[in-house]
XYZ file of C-alpha atoms in Angstrom:
635
model
C -254.339 67.334 -3.078
C -250.580 67.129 -3.835
C -251.028 63.783 -5.628
C -253.860 65.185 -7.749
C -251.770 68.282 -8.615
C -248.977 66.006 -9.859
C -251.374 64.094 -12.111
C -251.792 61.035 -9.893
C -255.004 59.416 -8.718
C -255.592 59.534 -4.964
C -257.014 56.109 -4.108
C -256.998 53.913 -1.045
C -256.233 54.851 2.527
C -253.782 57.496 3.731
C -250.753 55.205 3.733
C -251.467 54.102 0.152
C -251.869 57.720 -0.974
C -248.535 58.685 0.617
C -246.877 55.718 -1.084
C -248.333 56.758 -4.439
C -247.166 60.371 -3.903
C -243.628 59.247 -3.088
C -243.591 57.106 -6.202
C -244.470 60.136 -8.342
C -241.902 62.403 -6.624
C -239.218 59.713 -6.968
C -239.218 60.313 -10.743
C -236.639 63.170 -11.079
C -237.388 63.770 -14.757
C -241.051 64.343 -13.953
C -240.184 66.794 -11.172
C -237.718 68.732 -13.343
C -240.199 68.864 -16.233
C -242.836 70.325 -13.926
C -240.422 72.968 -12.586
C -239.510 73.986 -16.153
C -243.161 75.030 -16.600
C -242.919 77.482 -13.684
C -242.089 81.179 -14.135
C -238.318 81.753 -14.263
C -238.175 83.493 -10.872
C -240.158 80.664 -9.264
C -237.966 77.972 -10.840
C -234.814 79.761 -9.688
C -236.253 80.137 -6.185
C -237.064 76.412 -5.970
C -233.569 75.433 -7.133
C -232.058 77.764 -4.535
C -234.348 76.283 -1.886
C -233.259 72.775 -2.839
C -229.553 73.663 -2.516
C -229.690 75.821 0.610
C -232.526 74.250 2.587
C -235.843 75.740 3.684
C -234.901 76.899 7.146
C -237.007 79.898 8.124
C -233.942 81.968 9.017
C -232.228 81.263 5.668
C -235.112 82.177 3.429
C -234.436 85.912 3.691
C -230.678 85.475 3.673
C -230.767 83.833 0.257
C -233.337 86.075 -1.370
C -236.130 88.518 -0.830
C -238.942 87.181 1.312
C -241.763 87.967 -1.111
C -239.983 86.233 -3.982
C -239.450 83.235 -1.747
C -243.111 83.294 -0.773
C -244.197 83.392 -4.422
C -242.100 80.334 -5.247
C -243.364 78.572 -2.144
C -247.038 79.158 -3.001
C -246.550 77.958 -6.606
C -244.793 74.785 -5.426
C -247.506 74.046 -2.832
C -250.205 74.459 -5.479
C -248.366 72.034 -7.808
C -247.617 69.420 -5.152
C -243.857 69.979 -4.858
C -243.967 71.355 -1.294
C -246.006 70.347 1.715
C -248.705 72.796 2.793
C -247.789 75.535 5.283
C -249.434 78.139 7.457
C -248.562 81.816 7.431
C -245.222 82.508 9.058
C -243.861 78.957 8.645
C -241.864 77.616 5.724
C -243.391 74.830 3.630
C -240.981 71.854 3.835
C -239.558 70.488 0.593
C -239.569 66.664 0.276
C -236.117 65.099 -0.083
C -237.105 63.561 -3.446
C -237.864 67.006 -4.893
C -234.626 68.479 -3.512
C -232.539 65.636 -4.977
C -234.226 65.977 -8.361
C -233.600 69.741 -8.542
C -229.987 69.476 -7.340
C -229.002 67.048 -10.055
C -226.758 64.008 -9.926
C -223.488 65.954 -9.776
C -224.472 68.082 -6.760
C -222.094 68.131 -3.827
C -222.774 70.037 -0.635
C -220.223 72.834 -0.074
C -217.668 71.667 2.460
C -213.976 72.209 3.090
C -212.110 69.641 5.228
C -209.777 72.345 6.504
C -210.930 75.236 8.697
C -210.583 78.703 7.150
C -207.378 80.579 7.865
C -207.717 83.386 10.387
C -205.410 86.246 9.458
C -204.021 87.969 12.545
C -202.313 91.231 13.386
C -200.487 92.226 16.577
C -202.262 93.991 19.432
C -200.963 94.827 22.880
C -202.766 93.010 25.736
C -202.854 96.333 27.603
C -204.766 97.874 24.712
C -207.319 95.052 24.786
C -207.790 95.416 28.535
C -208.042 99.205 28.327
C -210.653 99.056 25.535
C -212.587 96.395 27.476
C -212.629 98.569 30.631
C -213.816 101.604 28.663
C -216.584 99.606 26.963
C -218.045 97.968 30.075
C -217.695 101.233 32.025
C -219.646 103.133 29.374
C -222.262 100.379 29.091
C -222.812 100.297 32.851
C -223.073 104.095 32.939
C -225.661 104.008 30.147
C -227.589 101.279 31.970
C -227.734 103.400 35.127
C -228.785 106.455 33.124
C -231.540 104.484 31.383
C -232.900 102.948 34.587
C -232.726 106.246 36.478
C -234.663 107.831 33.611
C -237.325 105.105 33.650
C -237.697 105.656 37.397
C -239.032 109.145 36.631
C -240.563 108.740 33.159
C -241.824 105.254 32.109
C -241.615 104.393 28.405
C -244.947 103.794 26.609
C -245.479 100.250 25.353
C -247.136 99.202 22.094
C -250.594 97.678 22.197
C -249.118 94.413 20.926
C -246.264 94.534 23.454
C -242.705 95.790 23.309
C -241.098 99.206 22.903
C -241.729 100.789 19.515
C -239.146 102.147 17.117
C -240.071 105.761 17.893
C -239.539 105.343 21.621
C -236.275 103.502 20.954
C -235.104 106.463 18.897
C -236.026 108.900 21.669
C -234.185 106.859 24.288
C -231.119 106.442 22.070
C -231.002 110.182 21.412
C -231.450 111.045 25.097
C -228.626 108.701 26.153
C -226.407 109.377 23.145
C -226.142 105.705 22.122
C -226.799 103.651 18.984
C -229.875 101.540 18.296
C -228.070 98.248 19.000
C -226.949 99.436 22.431
C -230.374 100.714 23.528
C -231.902 97.365 22.539
C -229.179 95.522 24.454
C -229.663 97.756 27.501
C -233.408 97.071 27.576
C -233.044 93.340 26.944
C -230.411 92.730 29.628
C -232.142 94.987 32.166
C -235.332 93.001 31.641
C -233.394 89.721 31.935
C -232.016 90.934 35.297
C -235.617 91.709 36.386
C -234.842 95.417 36.665
C -237.764 96.432 34.414
C -241.473 96.040 35.018
C -244.433 97.044 32.782
C -247.109 99.103 34.500
C -250.205 101.146 33.728
C -248.094 104.129 32.594
C -245.646 102.064 30.543
C -242.321 100.350 31.111
C -240.680 101.364 34.390
C -238.236 99.904 36.876
C -239.035 96.767 38.859
C -238.926 96.026 42.568
C -235.403 94.610 42.296
C -233.935 97.836 40.926
C -233.357 99.483 44.326
C -231.376 96.478 45.548
C -229.333 96.300 42.333
C -228.698 100.062 42.396
C -227.020 99.812 45.815
C -224.554 97.115 44.713
C -220.963 97.774 43.669
C -220.310 98.502 39.954
C -218.483 95.174 39.496
C -221.496 93.198 40.761
C -223.878 95.250 38.608
C -221.806 94.727 35.467
C -221.341 91.006 36.198
C -225.099 90.491 36.272
C -225.537 92.253 32.915
C -222.739 90.237 31.268
C -223.908 86.853 32.573
C -227.475 87.691 31.479
C -226.153 88.249 27.950
C -224.205 84.984 28.036
C -227.324 83.033 29.083
C -229.836 84.988 26.968
C -232.109 82.443 25.225
C -232.353 84.328 21.904
C -230.785 87.310 20.110
C -231.179 90.341 22.433
C -230.618 92.967 19.709
C -232.538 91.342 16.868
C -234.147 94.256 15.002
C -235.430 92.734 11.729
C -237.842 89.925 10.951
C -237.641 87.526 8.013
C -239.330 90.133 5.780
C -236.783 92.793 6.707
C -239.279 94.818 8.741
C -238.242 96.554 11.947
C -239.149 94.753 15.173
C -239.995 96.392 18.505
C -237.653 95.852 21.429
C -238.665 93.516 24.258
C -241.173 91.765 21.988
C -241.231 88.172 23.201
C -239.026 85.826 21.163
C -238.990 82.062 21.179
C -235.808 80.485 22.591
C -233.210 80.009 19.853
C -230.407 77.529 20.447
C -228.671 78.761 17.293
C -228.430 82.320 18.698
C -226.823 81.120 21.923
C -224.489 78.828 19.993
C -223.398 81.770 17.831
C -222.138 83.617 20.915
C -220.307 80.585 22.268
C -218.573 79.499 19.053
C -217.601 83.072 18.115
C -215.852 83.627 21.437
C -214.225 80.182 21.159
C -212.840 81.183 17.757
C -211.434 84.384 19.283
C -209.970 82.442 22.219
C -207.898 80.358 19.804
C -205.894 83.371 18.638
C -202.237 83.481 19.754
C -201.371 85.796 22.630
C -200.904 89.392 21.505
C -202.758 88.780 18.218
C -206.126 90.051 16.968
C -208.247 89.247 13.906
C -210.969 90.703 11.737
C -214.589 89.730 12.360
C -215.009 88.261 8.852
C -212.297 85.658 9.513
C -213.576 84.883 13.013
C -217.137 84.480 11.710
C -215.999 82.168 8.906
C -214.152 79.995 11.424
C -217.145 79.939 13.754
C -219.486 78.878 10.954
C -217.082 76.159 9.832
C -217.075 74.653 13.331
C -220.838 75.088 13.825
C -222.572 75.322 10.402
C -226.074 75.473 11.920
C -225.601 78.527 14.115
C -228.152 81.261 13.663
C -227.395 84.095 11.213
C -229.735 87.040 11.782
C -231.553 88.694 8.905
C -229.832 91.995 9.659
C -226.433 90.226 9.303
C -227.098 88.831 5.831
C -224.139 90.679 4.295
C -221.759 90.222 7.246
C -222.634 87.161 9.376
C -222.382 87.417 13.179
C -221.831 91.199 13.093
C -224.602 91.756 15.652
C -223.238 89.109 18.028
C -219.719 90.540 17.875
C -221.042 94.085 18.397
C -222.861 92.935 21.534
C -219.619 91.405 22.824
C -217.759 94.664 22.165
C -220.380 96.770 23.953
C -220.010 94.577 27.048
C -216.219 94.551 26.936
C -216.177 90.781 26.363
C -214.273 91.388 23.126
C -212.129 94.423 22.327
C -209.690 95.504 19.612
C -210.396 92.318 17.626
C -209.440 89.968 20.446
C -210.992 88.213 23.417
C -210.728 90.190 26.665
C -210.201 88.720 30.156
C -213.968 89.130 30.679
C -214.660 86.912 27.664
C -212.150 84.318 28.876
C -213.924 84.213 32.250
C -217.247 83.614 30.473
C -215.848 80.698 28.470
C -214.629 79.013 31.645
C -217.892 79.771 33.512
C -215.820 81.321 36.283
C -218.084 83.974 37.806
C -215.605 84.777 40.583
C -212.904 85.547 38.028
C -215.375 87.701 36.118
C -216.177 89.781 39.214
C -212.461 90.070 40.068
C -211.645 91.387 36.589
C -214.552 93.848 36.760
C -213.469 95.068 40.205
C -210.029 95.797 38.803
C -211.346 97.437 35.620
C -214.181 99.522 37.058
C -213.730 102.379 39.524
C -215.719 102.423 42.751
C -218.852 104.550 43.016
C -218.253 108.247 43.557
C -220.297 110.374 45.960
C -218.743 113.736 45.105
C -219.079 116.054 42.128
C -217.029 118.856 40.684
C -219.170 121.893 39.815
C -217.971 124.303 37.143
C -218.760 127.949 36.478
C -220.138 126.855 33.079
C -223.113 125.323 34.970
C -221.883 121.719 34.703
C -221.298 119.010 37.287
C -218.805 116.188 36.706
C -218.716 112.897 38.622
C -215.637 110.763 38.006
C -216.293 107.048 37.691
C -219.707 105.619 38.522
C -221.976 108.059 40.383
C -223.572 106.819 43.590
C -227.296 106.517 44.056
C -227.427 109.770 46.010
C -225.394 111.694 43.441
C -227.272 110.447 40.368
C -230.701 110.888 41.973
C -229.992 114.477 43.029
C -228.298 115.567 39.808
C -230.881 113.858 37.574
C -233.625 115.796 39.391
C -232.145 119.254 38.735
C -229.801 118.859 35.714
C -229.624 117.073 32.351
C -227.066 114.375 31.532
C -224.756 115.312 28.698
C -222.325 112.387 28.611
C -221.616 109.006 30.142
C -218.613 106.739 30.446
C -215.581 107.054 32.696
C -216.988 110.389 33.895
C -220.600 111.563 33.840
C -221.411 115.203 33.102
C -224.646 117.006 33.972
C -225.611 120.521 32.834
C -227.852 122.909 34.786
C -230.365 125.149 33.029
C -233.421 127.198 34.010
C -235.611 124.352 32.733
C -233.842 121.685 34.811
C -233.955 123.822 37.977
C -237.648 124.522 37.346
C -238.219 120.760 37.034
C -236.755 120.224 40.503
C -238.925 122.966 41.983
C -242.006 121.506 40.315
C -241.298 118.343 42.320
C -241.479 120.342 45.578
C -237.949 121.424 46.442
C -236.944 124.978 47.375
C -233.903 127.061 46.485
C -232.326 126.784 49.948
C -232.876 123.026 50.176
C -231.514 122.397 46.659
C -228.399 124.494 47.230
C -227.792 122.752 50.571
C -227.986 119.281 48.966
C -225.712 120.315 46.088
C -223.195 121.784 48.532
C -223.040 118.446 50.394
C -222.188 116.789 47.083
C -219.559 119.339 45.985
C -215.818 118.979 46.467
C -215.524 122.726 47.103
C -217.806 125.782 47.300
C -220.560 125.987 44.682
C -219.808 128.421 41.846
C -221.571 131.765 41.997
C -223.193 131.253 38.572
C -225.062 128.173 39.826
C -226.201 129.920 43.017
C -227.524 132.886 41.013
C -229.328 130.560 38.605
C -231.124 128.674 41.404
C -232.202 131.901 43.150
C -233.356 133.478 39.873
C -235.515 130.477 38.970
C -236.939 130.368 42.512
C -237.865 134.060 42.276
C -239.817 133.529 39.048
C -241.218 130.078 39.904
C -244.971 130.072 40.559
C -245.659 133.697 39.653
C -248.128 132.396 37.087
C -250.737 129.940 38.326
C -252.996 127.869 36.098
C -256.419 126.536 36.969
C -258.445 123.991 35.026
C -261.485 125.527 33.301
C -263.853 123.896 30.829
C -266.226 126.816 30.207
C -266.567 130.505 31.112
C -269.458 132.564 32.473
C -269.406 136.252 31.519
C -271.634 139.166 32.535
C -271.421 142.964 32.558
C -273.397 142.954 35.824
C -270.637 142.533 38.391
C -273.114 142.190 41.254
C -274.971 139.376 39.494
C -271.731 137.530 38.770
C -270.622 137.894 42.392
C -273.971 136.451 43.472
C -273.548 133.472 41.144
C -270.016 132.862 42.429
C -271.195 132.421 46.044
C -274.455 130.589 45.277
C -274.224 127.297 47.219
C -276.611 125.597 44.783
C -273.896 125.945 42.084
C -271.064 124.424 44.139
C -270.726 121.441 41.792
C -269.933 123.729 38.870
C -266.469 124.537 40.298
C -266.794 128.290 39.884
C -263.766 130.585 40.235
C -263.935 134.367 39.866
C -261.202 135.263 37.361
C -262.248 138.898 36.966
C -265.210 141.041 38.127
C -266.993 140.089 34.901
C -265.663 136.535 34.244
C -266.246 133.258 36.076
C -264.372 130.030 35.241
C -266.355 126.805 35.341
C -264.920 123.250 35.538
C -267.892 121.547 33.840
C -268.885 121.632 30.162
C -270.993 124.472 28.830
C -274.221 122.470 28.421
C -274.038 121.166 32.019
C -273.458 124.654 33.430
C -276.240 126.098 31.273
C -278.770 123.499 32.443
C -277.854 123.930 36.122
C -278.040 127.730 36.015
C -281.482 127.564 34.453
C -282.554 124.919 36.965
C -281.835 127.176 39.967
C -283.622 130.157 38.445
C -281.134 132.143 36.357
C -281.672 133.024 32.708
C -278.361 132.461 30.912
C -277.713 132.152 27.178
C -274.939 130.226 25.416
C -272.651 132.276 23.190
C -270.713 130.846 20.267
C -273.041 127.836 19.930
C -274.941 127.792 16.592
C -278.686 127.468 16.824
C -280.267 124.459 15.124
C -281.119 125.403 11.503
C -284.753 125.635 10.478
C -286.039 124.901 6.972
C -287.110 128.537 6.506
C -283.767 129.885 7.724
C -281.843 127.491 5.492
C -283.769 128.488 2.424
C -283.350 132.205 3.157
C -279.629 131.750 3.688
C -279.366 130.185 0.238
C -281.217 133.099 -1.320
C -284.160 130.893 -2.306
C -287.771 131.872 -2.016
C -289.560 129.978 0.682
C -292.566 128.252 -0.901
C -295.965 129.035 0.512
C -297.392 126.360 2.729
C -299.729 123.987 0.937
C -303.056 122.984 2.303
C -303.068 119.298 3.164
C -306.455 117.760 2.642
C -307.435 114.886 4.869
C -307.750 111.498 3.247
C -311.378 110.614 2.539
C -310.771 107.144 3.887
C -308.947 106.342 7.136
C -307.323 102.957 7.450
C -308.232 100.896 10.445
C -305.407 100.650 13.051
C -305.982 96.905 13.511
C -305.597 96.277 9.772
C -302.310 98.261 9.697
C -300.968 96.358 12.713
C -301.767 92.986 11.161
C -300.028 94.016 7.912
C -296.895 95.075 9.798
C -296.803 91.830 11.748
C -297.212 89.811 8.552
C -294.223 91.541 6.900
C -291.240 89.153 7.015
C -288.274 90.540 8.969
C -284.778 90.521 7.539
C -282.666 88.228 9.706
C -279.017 89.122 10.185
C -277.002 85.931 9.849
C -274.947 85.016 12.854
C -271.176 84.767 12.274
C -269.955 81.193 12.231
C -266.167 81.322 11.848
C -263.891 82.108 14.765
C -262.384 85.361 13.394
C -265.809 86.657 12.410
C -267.267 85.942 15.864
C -264.345 87.719 17.536
C -264.591 90.719 15.193
C -268.368 90.969 15.713
C -267.832 91.128 19.480
C -265.064 93.755 19.158
C -266.858 95.963 16.588
C -270.609 95.396 16.899
C -271.460 98.592 14.964
C -269.723 97.536 11.746
C -271.829 95.718 9.115
C -271.353 91.979 8.993
C -270.284 92.140 5.342
C -267.392 94.477 6.170
C -266.308 92.283 9.069
C -266.375 89.283 6.720
C -263.794 91.017 4.476
C -261.426 91.439 7.397
C -262.147 87.894 8.621
C -261.176 86.471 5.232
C -257.933 88.454 5.242
C -257.178 87.124 8.726
C -257.720 83.525 7.652
C -256.093 83.369 4.214
C -254.141 86.637 3.950
C -254.705 89.500 1.544
C -255.327 93.244 1.568
C -258.217 95.379 2.815
C -258.834 99.120 2.978
C -259.890 100.563 6.345
C -260.992 103.936 7.643
C -259.406 104.209 11.077
C -259.781 106.555 14.020
C -256.633 106.700 16.163
C -256.565 107.284 19.908
C -255.783 110.960 19.205
C -259.049 111.295 17.274
C -257.415 111.638 13.836
C -259.170 109.704 11.046
C -257.037 108.203 8.270
C -257.538 105.828 5.349
C -255.159 102.866 5.244
C -254.573 99.779 3.133
C -253.326 96.884 5.275
C -252.083 93.477 4.224
C -251.634 90.091 5.888
C -253.393 91.073 9.145
C -253.183 89.028 12.339
C -255.705 89.283 15.195
C -254.007 89.569 18.608
C -256.534 90.085 21.367
C -258.487 93.262 20.579
C -256.014 94.602 18.003
C -254.987 93.726 14.453
C -251.286 93.711 13.602
C -250.681 94.192 9.881
C -248.405 95.735 7.271
C -249.521 99.334 6.604
C -248.922 100.365 2.996
C -249.241 104.050 3.915
C -246.477 103.959 6.557
C -244.509 101.105 4.947
C -244.108 99.482 8.337
C -245.776 97.048 10.721
C -248.628 98.771 12.568
C -251.168 97.831 15.250
C -254.837 98.839 14.795
C -257.582 98.574 17.388
C -260.607 96.765 15.953
C -262.942 99.141 17.801
C -261.222 102.081 16.058
C -262.093 100.815 12.553
C -264.909 102.934 11.098
C -265.285 101.000 7.837
C -263.702 98.096 5.950
C -263.683 97.763 2.155
C -261.862 95.755 -0.531
C -258.414 97.159 -1.246
C -258.090 99.001 -4.577
């Protein structure tokens, strides 16, 4: 195909065809003449590709993805690039790259490493900033895991934690998006998280980890980051679209190398000196040109990696901390020793204020955090954790089964001194009002002005399955739907009627409602001749039936099994988009029951769902195939 597109004649076996193709591509004038016929944006994209390479991670860094894709498709169609599948870059032959670069091309290279400009910083300031960072990160990790113990986070159908849930978690913990992604990634790497039926919760190892000293807990998080096989806080794909957290990533040696070489560059700074990230990143890329640069760091390479190091206290104030030096030497004992010195021991006491707050200095113990999380809301984390009590938080604890006396007794055991009077009054006030209103599940109601009849129905043993509860002398609550209750009441001999349910319309009633005159019934005369039943049966049997063709391609067979009610022609539209890309319009019913009209592009079938770009939401979305009501060509 490539040889034919270049004007050659494909003859002979495969080896001979490859030899003929290479002979055509070896003519640089012919290649350059062909590129001059391309649209200007395509020609510029191909020249950029020839000079910068076609690595998948660089294609967004050096230009917009769609422009790159347009140039790639044109070059494949004209034989200048090898064919590719969706999601993978089409490789450019060396002959084409050399022809487009020109004879005077020289790869950019400087024999001297870039100069790192430094400025003074006190070692005590670096150590203090490192201690504050790892202390805050560990506190946030404990807050996150304690929260997931009570309330698991919903997972997307395609896997991972969605952007909305990430935003909720970040807001609840008071952290940035990068930190919440890092918290989830490292907690999962330490096997502290486990997906379940209700969402993402804590794993079996969490209880053991929670009982360890803060230094051991922090050491496990830091070493998990150092050995992480990819970029833990990667948030953008090659197209610039937001990625879910904890979505499985392939191992990336370039991501791990970026961490190592960046810390090595920082370790080369003189004692008492710090540097800017731009200079450190330039030095790191000079020493290791092939390290991975994330899409989100296109304007400032290695920003994400350095931010991760700062959050963990591995780097601080523009310099390498003692924690980072211990990582570079693979000395885990030294790492734990530094963390023991930097982090305070767990605290099992709290200071309660008259402003309805509780403060725990350092890292709260399991007992303290469990109790305070159950009856108060966290307001801050770090060197000291603050909780605030409110009527809602106290009510939450009482919903879980505690009483006022028990709660006050447990809080008093935790307090350094006597509990403030404001907190005691709040707990007793909530306990006094708690449970004064009681709710019962009811699906339908039975009403009657005859109180005696309703009392008889309430105690009728034949109606036990209806779940009847007497709400008032004239009202009964029923736990089954109206039609089920109606049928059962009539079955045992009562004569109920359903209120608020429209009667089925009749032709006469419909005409009268429209103000039309109902036509008089016409007399239907019997046909003088009656067809024989055997003749009619033989005619019906002789009528050819319309056979529905069976799907033959893999996507179409899968779609037919997932959505058997959709016409085969509509499924074929979606199947084509799955195989070759493109856009389709769908009418979709969400799990909430809402029906929307969407235009999706470049869909991908993953199990029973389709992951595609939604033009309505301008984001990647997951659609259940069974929820698609119709499929049509996109406008």
